[in-house]
CSV table of C-alpha atoms in Angstrom, one decimal:
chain,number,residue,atom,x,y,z
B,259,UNK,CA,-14.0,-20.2,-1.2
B,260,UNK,CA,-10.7,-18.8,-0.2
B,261,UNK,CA,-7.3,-20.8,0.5
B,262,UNK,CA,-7.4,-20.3,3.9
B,263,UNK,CA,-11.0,-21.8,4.1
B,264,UNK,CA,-10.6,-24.6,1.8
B,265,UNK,CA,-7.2,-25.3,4.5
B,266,UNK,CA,-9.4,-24.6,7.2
B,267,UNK,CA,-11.9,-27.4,6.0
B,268,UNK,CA,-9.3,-29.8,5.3
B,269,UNK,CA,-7.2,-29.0,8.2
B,270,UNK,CA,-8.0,-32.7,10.0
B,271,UNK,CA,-6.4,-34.3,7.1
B,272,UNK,CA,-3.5,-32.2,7.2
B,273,UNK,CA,-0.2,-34.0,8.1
B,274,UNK,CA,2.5,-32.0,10.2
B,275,UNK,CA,4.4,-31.1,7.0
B,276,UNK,CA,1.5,-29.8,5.5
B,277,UNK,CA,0.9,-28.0,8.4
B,278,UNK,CA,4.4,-26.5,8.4
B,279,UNK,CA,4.1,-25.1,4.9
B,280,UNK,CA,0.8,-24.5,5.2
B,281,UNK,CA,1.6,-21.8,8.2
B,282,UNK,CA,4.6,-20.7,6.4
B,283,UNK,CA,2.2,-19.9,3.2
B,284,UNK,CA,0.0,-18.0,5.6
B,285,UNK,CA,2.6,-16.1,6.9
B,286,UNK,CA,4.7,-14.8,3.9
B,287,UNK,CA,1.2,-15.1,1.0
B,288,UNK,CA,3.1,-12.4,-1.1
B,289,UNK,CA,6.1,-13.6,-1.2
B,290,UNK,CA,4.8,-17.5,-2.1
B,291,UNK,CA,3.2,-16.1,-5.3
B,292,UNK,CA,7.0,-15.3,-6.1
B,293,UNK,CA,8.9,-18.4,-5.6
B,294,UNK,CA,8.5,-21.9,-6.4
B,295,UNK,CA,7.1,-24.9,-4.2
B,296,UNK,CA,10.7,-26.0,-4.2
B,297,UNK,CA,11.5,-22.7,-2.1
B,298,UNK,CA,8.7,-23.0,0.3
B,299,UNK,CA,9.9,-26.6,1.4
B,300,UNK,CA,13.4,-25.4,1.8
B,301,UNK,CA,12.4,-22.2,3.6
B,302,UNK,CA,10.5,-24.5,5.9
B,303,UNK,CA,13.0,-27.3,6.1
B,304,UNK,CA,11.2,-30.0,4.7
């Protein structure tokens, strides 16, 4: 199973933040293997 499916099968128990850095995640996946979780929040304002 992929990310995006296990996401995809979760996605009704997904709060808005997760939501946000879920799509941000989705949008920039080479650069998220590069930075820290820390990063992604603050690159999605959360």
């Amino acid at each position: 199973m992929t990310l995006e499916e296990l996401v995809n099968s979760k996605l009704d128990k997904l709060n808005p933040t997760d939501l946000i850095v879920w799509r941000y995640i989705y949008a920039h996946k080479k650069e998220c293997c590069y930075i820290s979780i820390y990063d992604i929040a603050d690159n999605c304002n959360v």
